[in-house]
Short mmCIF file of C-alpha atoms and ligand atoms in Angstrom, two decimals:
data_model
loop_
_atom_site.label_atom_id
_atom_site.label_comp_id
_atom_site.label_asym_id
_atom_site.label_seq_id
_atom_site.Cartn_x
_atom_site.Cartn_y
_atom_site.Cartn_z
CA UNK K 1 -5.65 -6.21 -32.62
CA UNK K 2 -4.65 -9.13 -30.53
CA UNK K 3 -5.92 -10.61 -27.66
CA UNK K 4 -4.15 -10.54 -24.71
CA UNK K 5 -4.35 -13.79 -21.98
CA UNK K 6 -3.55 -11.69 -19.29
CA UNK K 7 -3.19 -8.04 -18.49
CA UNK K 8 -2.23 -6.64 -15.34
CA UNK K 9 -2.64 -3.37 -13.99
CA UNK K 10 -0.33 -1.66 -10.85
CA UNK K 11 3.42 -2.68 -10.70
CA UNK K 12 4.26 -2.97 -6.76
CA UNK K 13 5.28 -6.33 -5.62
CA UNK K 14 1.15 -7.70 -6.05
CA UNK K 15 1.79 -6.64 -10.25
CA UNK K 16 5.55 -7.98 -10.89
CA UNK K 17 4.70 -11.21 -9.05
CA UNK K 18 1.70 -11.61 -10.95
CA UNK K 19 3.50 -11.23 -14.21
CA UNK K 20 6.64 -13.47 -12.93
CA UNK K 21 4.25 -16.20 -12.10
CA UNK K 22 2.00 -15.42 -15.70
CA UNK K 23 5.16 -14.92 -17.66
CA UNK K 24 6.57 -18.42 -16.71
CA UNK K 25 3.41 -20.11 -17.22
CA UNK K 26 3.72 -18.94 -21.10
CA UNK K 27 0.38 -16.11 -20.83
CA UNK K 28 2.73 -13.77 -22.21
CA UNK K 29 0.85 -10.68 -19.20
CA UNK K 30 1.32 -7.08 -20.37
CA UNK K 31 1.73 -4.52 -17.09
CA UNK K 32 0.29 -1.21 -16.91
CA UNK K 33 2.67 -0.38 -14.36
CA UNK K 34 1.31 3.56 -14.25
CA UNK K 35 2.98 6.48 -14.69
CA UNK K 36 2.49 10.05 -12.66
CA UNK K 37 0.70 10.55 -10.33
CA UNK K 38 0.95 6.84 -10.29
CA UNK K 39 4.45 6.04 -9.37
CA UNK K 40 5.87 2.67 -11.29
CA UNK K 41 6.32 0.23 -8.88
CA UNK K 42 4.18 1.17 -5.96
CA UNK K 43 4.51 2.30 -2.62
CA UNK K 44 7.73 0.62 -2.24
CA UNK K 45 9.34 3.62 -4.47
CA UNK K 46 8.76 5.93 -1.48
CA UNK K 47 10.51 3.92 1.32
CA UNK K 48 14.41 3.89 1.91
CA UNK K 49 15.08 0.50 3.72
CA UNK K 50 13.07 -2.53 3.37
CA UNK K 51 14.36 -5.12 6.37
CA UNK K 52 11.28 -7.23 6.42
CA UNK K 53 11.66 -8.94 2.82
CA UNK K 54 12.79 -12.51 3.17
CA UNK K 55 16.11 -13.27 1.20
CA UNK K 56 17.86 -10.20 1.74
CA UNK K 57 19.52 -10.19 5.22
CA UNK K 58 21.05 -7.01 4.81
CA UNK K 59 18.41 -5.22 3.62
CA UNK K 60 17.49 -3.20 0.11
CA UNK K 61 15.95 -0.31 -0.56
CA UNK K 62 12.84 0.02 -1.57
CA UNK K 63 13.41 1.20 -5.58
CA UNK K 64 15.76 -1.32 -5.95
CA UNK K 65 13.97 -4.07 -5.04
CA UNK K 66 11.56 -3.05 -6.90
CA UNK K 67 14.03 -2.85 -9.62
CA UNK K 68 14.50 -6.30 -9.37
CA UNK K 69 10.85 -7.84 -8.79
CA UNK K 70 10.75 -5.90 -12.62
CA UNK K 71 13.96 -7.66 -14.24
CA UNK K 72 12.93 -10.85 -12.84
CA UNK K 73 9.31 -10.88 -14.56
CA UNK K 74 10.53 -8.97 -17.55
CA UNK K 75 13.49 -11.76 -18.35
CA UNK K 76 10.15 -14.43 -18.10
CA UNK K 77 8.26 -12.30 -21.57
CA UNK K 78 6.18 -9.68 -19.23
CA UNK K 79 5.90 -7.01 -21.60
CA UNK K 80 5.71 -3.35 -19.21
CA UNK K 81 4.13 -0.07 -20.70
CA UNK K 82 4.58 2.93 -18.07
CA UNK K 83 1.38 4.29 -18.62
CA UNK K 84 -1.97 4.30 -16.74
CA UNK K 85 -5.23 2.51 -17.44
CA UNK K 86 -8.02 5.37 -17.48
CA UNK K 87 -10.51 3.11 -18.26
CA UNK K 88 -11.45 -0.50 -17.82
CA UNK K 89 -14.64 -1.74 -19.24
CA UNK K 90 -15.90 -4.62 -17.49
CA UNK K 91 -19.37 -5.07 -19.49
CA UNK K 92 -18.06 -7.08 -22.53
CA UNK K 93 -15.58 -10.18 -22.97
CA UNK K 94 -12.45 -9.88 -23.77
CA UNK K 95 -12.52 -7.00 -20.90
CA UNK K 96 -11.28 -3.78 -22.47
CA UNK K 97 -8.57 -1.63 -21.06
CA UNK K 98 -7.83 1.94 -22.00
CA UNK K 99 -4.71 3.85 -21.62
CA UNK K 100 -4.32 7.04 -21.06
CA UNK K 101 -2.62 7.74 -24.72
CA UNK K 102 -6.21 6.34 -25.59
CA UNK K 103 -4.95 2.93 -27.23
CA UNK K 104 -7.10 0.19 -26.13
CA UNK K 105 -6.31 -3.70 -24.94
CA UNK K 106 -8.11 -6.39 -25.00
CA UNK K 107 -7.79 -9.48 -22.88
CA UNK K 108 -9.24 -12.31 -21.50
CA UNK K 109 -8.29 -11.58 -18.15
CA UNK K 110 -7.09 -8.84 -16.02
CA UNK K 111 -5.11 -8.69 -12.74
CA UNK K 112 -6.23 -5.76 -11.05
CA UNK K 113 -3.00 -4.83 -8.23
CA UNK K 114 -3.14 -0.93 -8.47
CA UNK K 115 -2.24 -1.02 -4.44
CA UNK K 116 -3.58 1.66 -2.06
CA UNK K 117 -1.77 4.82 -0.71
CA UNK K 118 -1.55 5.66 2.97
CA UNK K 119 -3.22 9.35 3.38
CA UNK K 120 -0.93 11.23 4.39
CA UNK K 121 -1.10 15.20 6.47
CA UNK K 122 -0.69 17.26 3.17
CA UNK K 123 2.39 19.24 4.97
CA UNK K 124 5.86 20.36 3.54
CA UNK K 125 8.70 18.04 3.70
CA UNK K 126 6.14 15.06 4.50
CA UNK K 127 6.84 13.05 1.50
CA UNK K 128 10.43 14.04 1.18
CA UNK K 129 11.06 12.83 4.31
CA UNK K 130 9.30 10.08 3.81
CA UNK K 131 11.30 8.97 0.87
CA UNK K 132 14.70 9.63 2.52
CA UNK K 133 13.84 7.60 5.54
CA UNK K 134 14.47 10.43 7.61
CA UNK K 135 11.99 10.57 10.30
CA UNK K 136 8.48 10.33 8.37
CA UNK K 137 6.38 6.74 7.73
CA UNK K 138 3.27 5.62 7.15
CA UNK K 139 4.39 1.87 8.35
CA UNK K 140 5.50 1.03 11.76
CA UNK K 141 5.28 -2.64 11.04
CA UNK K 142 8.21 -1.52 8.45
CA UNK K 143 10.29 1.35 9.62
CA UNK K 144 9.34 0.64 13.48
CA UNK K 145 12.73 -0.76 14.11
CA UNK K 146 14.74 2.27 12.94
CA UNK K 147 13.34 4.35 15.98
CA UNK K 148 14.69 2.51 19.22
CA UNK K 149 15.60 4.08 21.65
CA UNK K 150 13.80 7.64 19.92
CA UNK K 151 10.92 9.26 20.23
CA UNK K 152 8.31 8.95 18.15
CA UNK K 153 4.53 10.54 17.35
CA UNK K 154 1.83 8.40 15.79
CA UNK K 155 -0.94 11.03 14.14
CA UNK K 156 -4.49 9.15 13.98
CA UNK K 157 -7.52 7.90 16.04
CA UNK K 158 -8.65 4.94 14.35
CA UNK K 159 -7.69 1.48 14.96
CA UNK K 160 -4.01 1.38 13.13
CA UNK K 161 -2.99 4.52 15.20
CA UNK K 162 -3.51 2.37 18.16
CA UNK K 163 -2.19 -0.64 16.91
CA UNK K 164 0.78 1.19 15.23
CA UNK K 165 1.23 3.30 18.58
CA UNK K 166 1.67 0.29 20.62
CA UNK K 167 3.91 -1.71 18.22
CA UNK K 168 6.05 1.44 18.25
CA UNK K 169 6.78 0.86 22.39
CA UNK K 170 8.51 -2.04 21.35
CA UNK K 171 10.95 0.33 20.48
CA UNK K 172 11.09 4.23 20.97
CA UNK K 173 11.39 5.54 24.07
CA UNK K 174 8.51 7.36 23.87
CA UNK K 175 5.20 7.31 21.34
CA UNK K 176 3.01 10.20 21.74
CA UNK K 177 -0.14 9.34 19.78
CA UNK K 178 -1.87 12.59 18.44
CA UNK K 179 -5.27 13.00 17.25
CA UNK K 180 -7.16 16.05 15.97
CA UNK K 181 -10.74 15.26 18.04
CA UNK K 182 -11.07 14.19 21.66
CA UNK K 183 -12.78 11.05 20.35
CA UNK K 184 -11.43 8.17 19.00
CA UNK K 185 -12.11 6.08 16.44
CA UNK K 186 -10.72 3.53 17.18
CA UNK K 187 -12.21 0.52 19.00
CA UNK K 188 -12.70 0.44 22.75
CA UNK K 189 -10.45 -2.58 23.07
CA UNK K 190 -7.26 -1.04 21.12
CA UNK K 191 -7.95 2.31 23.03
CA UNK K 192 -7.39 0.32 26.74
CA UNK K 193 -4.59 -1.41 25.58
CA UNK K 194 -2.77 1.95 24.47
CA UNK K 195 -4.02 4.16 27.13
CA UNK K 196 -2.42 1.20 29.76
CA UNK K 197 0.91 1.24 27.98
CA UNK K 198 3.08 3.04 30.33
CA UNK K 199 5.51 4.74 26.93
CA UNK K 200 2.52 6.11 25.13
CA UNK K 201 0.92 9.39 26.04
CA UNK K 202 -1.92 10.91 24.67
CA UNK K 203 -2.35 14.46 22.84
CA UNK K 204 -5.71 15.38 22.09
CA UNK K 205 -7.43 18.28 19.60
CA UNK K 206 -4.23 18.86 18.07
CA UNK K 207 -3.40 19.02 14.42
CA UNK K 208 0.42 18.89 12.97
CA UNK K 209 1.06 22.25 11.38
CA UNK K 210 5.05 21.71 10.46
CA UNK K 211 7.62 19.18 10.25
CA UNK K 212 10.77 20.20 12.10
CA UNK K 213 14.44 19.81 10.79
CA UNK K 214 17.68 19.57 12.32
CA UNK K 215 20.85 17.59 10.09
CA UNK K 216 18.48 16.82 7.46
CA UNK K 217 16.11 14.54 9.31
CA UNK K 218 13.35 14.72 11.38
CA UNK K 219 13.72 16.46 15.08
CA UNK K 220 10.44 17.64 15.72
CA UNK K 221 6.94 18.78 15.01
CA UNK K 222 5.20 22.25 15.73
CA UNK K 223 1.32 21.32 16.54
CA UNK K 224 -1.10 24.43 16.69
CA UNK K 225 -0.51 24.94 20.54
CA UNK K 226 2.62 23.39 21.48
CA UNK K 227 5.84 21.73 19.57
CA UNK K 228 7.07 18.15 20.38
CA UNK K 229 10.73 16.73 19.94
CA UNK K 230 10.46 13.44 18.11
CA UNK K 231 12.66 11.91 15.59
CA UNK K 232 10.11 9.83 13.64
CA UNK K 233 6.49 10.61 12.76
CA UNK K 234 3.95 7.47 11.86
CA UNK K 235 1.07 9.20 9.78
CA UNK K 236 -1.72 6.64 10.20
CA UNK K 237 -4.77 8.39 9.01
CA UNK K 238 -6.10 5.77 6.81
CA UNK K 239 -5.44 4.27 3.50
CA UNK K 240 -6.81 4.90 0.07
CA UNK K 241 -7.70 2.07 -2.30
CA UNK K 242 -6.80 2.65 -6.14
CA UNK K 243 -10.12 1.52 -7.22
CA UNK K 244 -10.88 4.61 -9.14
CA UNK K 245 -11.37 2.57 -12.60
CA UNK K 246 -13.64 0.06 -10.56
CA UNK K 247 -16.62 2.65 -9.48
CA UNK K 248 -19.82 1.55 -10.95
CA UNK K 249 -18.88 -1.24 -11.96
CA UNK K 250 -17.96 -3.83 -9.21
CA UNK K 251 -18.89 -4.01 -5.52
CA UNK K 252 -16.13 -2.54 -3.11
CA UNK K 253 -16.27 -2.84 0.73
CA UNK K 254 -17.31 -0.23 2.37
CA UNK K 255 -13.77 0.63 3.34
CA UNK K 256 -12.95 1.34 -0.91
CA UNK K 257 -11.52 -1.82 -0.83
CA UNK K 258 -12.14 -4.57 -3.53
CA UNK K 259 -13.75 -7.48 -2.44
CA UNK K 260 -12.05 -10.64 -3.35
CA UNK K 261 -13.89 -14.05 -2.86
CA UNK K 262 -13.11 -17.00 -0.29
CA UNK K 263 -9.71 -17.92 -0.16
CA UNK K 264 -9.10 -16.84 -4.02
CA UNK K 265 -8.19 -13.62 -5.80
CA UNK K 266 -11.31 -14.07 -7.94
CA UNK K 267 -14.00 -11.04 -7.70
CA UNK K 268 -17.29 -11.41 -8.78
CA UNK K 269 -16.55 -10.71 -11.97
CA UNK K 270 -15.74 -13.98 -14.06
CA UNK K 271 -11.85 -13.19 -14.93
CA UNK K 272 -11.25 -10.77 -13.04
CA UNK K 273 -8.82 -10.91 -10.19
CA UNK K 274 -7.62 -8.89 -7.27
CA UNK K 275 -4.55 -8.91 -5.61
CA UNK K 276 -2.14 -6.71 -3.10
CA UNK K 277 -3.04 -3.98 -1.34
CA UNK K 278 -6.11 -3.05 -3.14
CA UNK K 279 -8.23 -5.82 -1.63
CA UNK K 280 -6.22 -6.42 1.60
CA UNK K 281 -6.73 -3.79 4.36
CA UNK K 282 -5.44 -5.98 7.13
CA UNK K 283 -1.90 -6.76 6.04
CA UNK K 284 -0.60 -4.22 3.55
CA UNK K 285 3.05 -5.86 3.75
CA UNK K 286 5.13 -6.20 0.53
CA UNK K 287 5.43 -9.96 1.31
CA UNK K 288 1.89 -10.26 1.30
CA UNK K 289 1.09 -8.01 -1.85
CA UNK K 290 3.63 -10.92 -3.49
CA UNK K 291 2.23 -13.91 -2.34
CA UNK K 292 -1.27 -13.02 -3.73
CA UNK K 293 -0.12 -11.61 -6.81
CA UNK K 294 1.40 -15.43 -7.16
CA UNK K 295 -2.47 -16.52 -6.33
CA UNK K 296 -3.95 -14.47 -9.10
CA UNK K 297 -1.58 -15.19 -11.42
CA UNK K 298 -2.21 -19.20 -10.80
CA UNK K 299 -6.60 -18.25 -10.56
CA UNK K 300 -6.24 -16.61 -13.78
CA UNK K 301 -4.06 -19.21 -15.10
CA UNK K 302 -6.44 -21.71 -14.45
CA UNK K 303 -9.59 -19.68 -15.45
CA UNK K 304 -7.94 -19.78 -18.84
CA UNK K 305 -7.93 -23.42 -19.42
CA UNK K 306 -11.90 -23.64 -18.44
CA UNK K 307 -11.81 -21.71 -21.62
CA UNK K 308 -9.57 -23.51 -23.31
CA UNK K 309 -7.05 -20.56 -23.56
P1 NDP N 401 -9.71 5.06 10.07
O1 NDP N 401 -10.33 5.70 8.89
O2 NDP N 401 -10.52 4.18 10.94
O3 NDP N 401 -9.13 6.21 11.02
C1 NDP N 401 -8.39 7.26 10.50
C2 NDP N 401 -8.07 8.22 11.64
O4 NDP N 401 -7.22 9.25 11.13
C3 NDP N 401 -9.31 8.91 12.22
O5 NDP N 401 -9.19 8.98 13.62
C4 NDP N 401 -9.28 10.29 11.61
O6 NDP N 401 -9.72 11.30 12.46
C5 NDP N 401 -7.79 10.51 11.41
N1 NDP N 401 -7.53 11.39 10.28
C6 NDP N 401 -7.98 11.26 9.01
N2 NDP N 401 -7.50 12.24 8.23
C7 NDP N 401 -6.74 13.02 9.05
C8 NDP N 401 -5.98 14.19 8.84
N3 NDP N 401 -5.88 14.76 7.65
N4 NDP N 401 -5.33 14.71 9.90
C9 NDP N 401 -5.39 14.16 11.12
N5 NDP N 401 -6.10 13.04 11.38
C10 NDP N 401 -6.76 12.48 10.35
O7 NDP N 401 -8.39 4.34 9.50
P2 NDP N 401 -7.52 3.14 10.14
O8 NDP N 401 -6.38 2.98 9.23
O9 NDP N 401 -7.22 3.41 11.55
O10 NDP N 401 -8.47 1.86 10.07
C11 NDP N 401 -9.01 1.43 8.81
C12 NDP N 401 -9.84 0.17 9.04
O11 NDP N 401 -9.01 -0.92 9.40
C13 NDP N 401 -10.84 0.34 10.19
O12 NDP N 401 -12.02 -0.32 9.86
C14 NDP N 401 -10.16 -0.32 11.34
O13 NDP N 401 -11.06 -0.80 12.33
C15 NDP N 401 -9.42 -1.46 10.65
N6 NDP N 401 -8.24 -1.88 11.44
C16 NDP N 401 -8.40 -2.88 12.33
C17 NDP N 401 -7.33 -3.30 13.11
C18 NDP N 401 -7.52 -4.41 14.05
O14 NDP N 401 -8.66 -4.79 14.30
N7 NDP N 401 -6.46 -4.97 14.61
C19 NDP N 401 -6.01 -2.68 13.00
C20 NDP N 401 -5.97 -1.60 12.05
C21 NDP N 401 -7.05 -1.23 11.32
P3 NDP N 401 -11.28 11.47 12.81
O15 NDP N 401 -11.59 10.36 13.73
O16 NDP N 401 -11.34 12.82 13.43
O17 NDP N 401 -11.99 11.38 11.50
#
């Protein structure tokens, strides 16, 4: 068996820019890109529009796009397999990787960009919706803009509800911002600035139970005691780091999320780098997820020649 330079694992914009840039500098990366319930190419694959990626003016859609970040690393020599890495063993050099149709890889380094999924309520139509762009997100920073002049519900009581809530008035009409307790938890800082926002009203101890439909898009939502009409729903209940593969093994945050060191993509462990979503709780934009899948490409890159790779 051979020894792979560089593997990567997780194909949203972190992964394919991390094999463009690896590809190009002649490392030859192979990409787990996953495979259900993983979906290829990230959270991306579940949005309709994208309108904040530079160099498309008219916007793309989210599959597509990721369609492309794919062609363009593939044409460089990235090799893709659409399966998923069940196990990564960290204790021995090269660093072994095992798929899930049990064949194992070896390699020097790996680029670990298996992303993070935003929770989301569990409740039918959520994800369809989602997907459609038809009145379900878990990103205001992304799909704010489609909502002026709407109303809109936020569902959360941590910090991004807030922050998400209040980005939304920039819009909507309204934002009601529910939450299931009558205690945030959300700082005391973000909880002023929302409560003295004259669009965004509160609704407290109150759960969605059902998505409401009219013309194939959102219209409204049916909470235990009372229904709301709102043409967009913002789930932000948290986010869920991929780091399943990682437990035991590596330090995370205590958020889940990877650690990554300094102003690098380098973790604690000696070639092995971090990049995207699954170390970065503050940002989560595709944009973002791309830039520091360039960095670890250009970390691991440059770990290799220390060992004269
Ligand atoms: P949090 O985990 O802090 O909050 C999640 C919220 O969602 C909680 O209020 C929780 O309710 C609620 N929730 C969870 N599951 C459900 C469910 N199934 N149904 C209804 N409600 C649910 O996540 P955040 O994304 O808000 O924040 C993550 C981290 O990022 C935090 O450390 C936060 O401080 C930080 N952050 C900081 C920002 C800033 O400083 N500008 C901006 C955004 C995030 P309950 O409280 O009842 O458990």
């Amino acid at each position: 068996m051979s020894i792979r330079k560089t593997t990567i694992i997780g194909s949203g914009p972190a992964g394919w820019t991390a094999a463009l840039y690896a590809a190009r500098a002649t490392l030859n990366p192979l990409v787990f890109e996953g495979s259900s319930p993983n979906l290829p190419g990230g959270q991306l694959m579940i949005t309709s529009d994208v309108e904040n990626y530079p160099g498309f003016p008219k916007g793309i859609l989210g599959p597509e796009l990721m369609q492309l970040f794919k062609e363009q690393a593939v044409r460089f020599g990235a090799e893709a397999r659409t399966e998923n890495i069940v196990k990564l063993d960290l204790s021995q050099r090269p660093f072994k990787l095992t798929s899930e149709n049990g064949e194992v890889t070896e390699s020097q380094t790996v680029i670990l960009a298996m992303g993070a999924n935003a929770k989301l309520l569990g409740i039918k139509n959520e994800k369809e919706l989602m997907a459609r762009g038809a009145g379900v997100s878990a990103c205001a920073t992304c799909d704010g803009a489609f909502y002026r002049n709407q109303d809109v519900a936020v569902v959360g009581g941590g910090d991004t509800a807030m922050e998400e809530a209040q980005f939304l008035t920039r819009f909507a009409t309204s934002v009601t911002l529910i939450h299931r307790r009558n205690e945030f938890r959300a700082s005391r800082i973000m909880i002023d600035r929302a409560e003295q926002n004259p669009k965004i009203k509160f609704v407290l101890e109150e759960e969605v139970q059902e998505l409401l439909i009219t013309n194939d898009a959102l219209s409204g939502l049916k909470l235990k005691n009372q229904s709301l009409e709102v043409q967009g729903l913002f789930v932000a209940i948290g986010h869920q780091p991929n780091t399943n593969i990682l437990k035991g093994q590596i330090a995370l945050e205590s958020t889940g999320y990877l650690k990554t060191l300094g102003k690098s993509s380098k973790t604690e462990v000696e070639g092995l780098f971090a990049c995207g979503d699954i170390q970065d709780s503050v940002y989560r934009q595709a944009v973002t997820a791309a830039g520091s899948g360039c960095e670890a490409a250009m970390d691991s890159e440059r770990y290799l020649e220390t060992l004269g790779s």
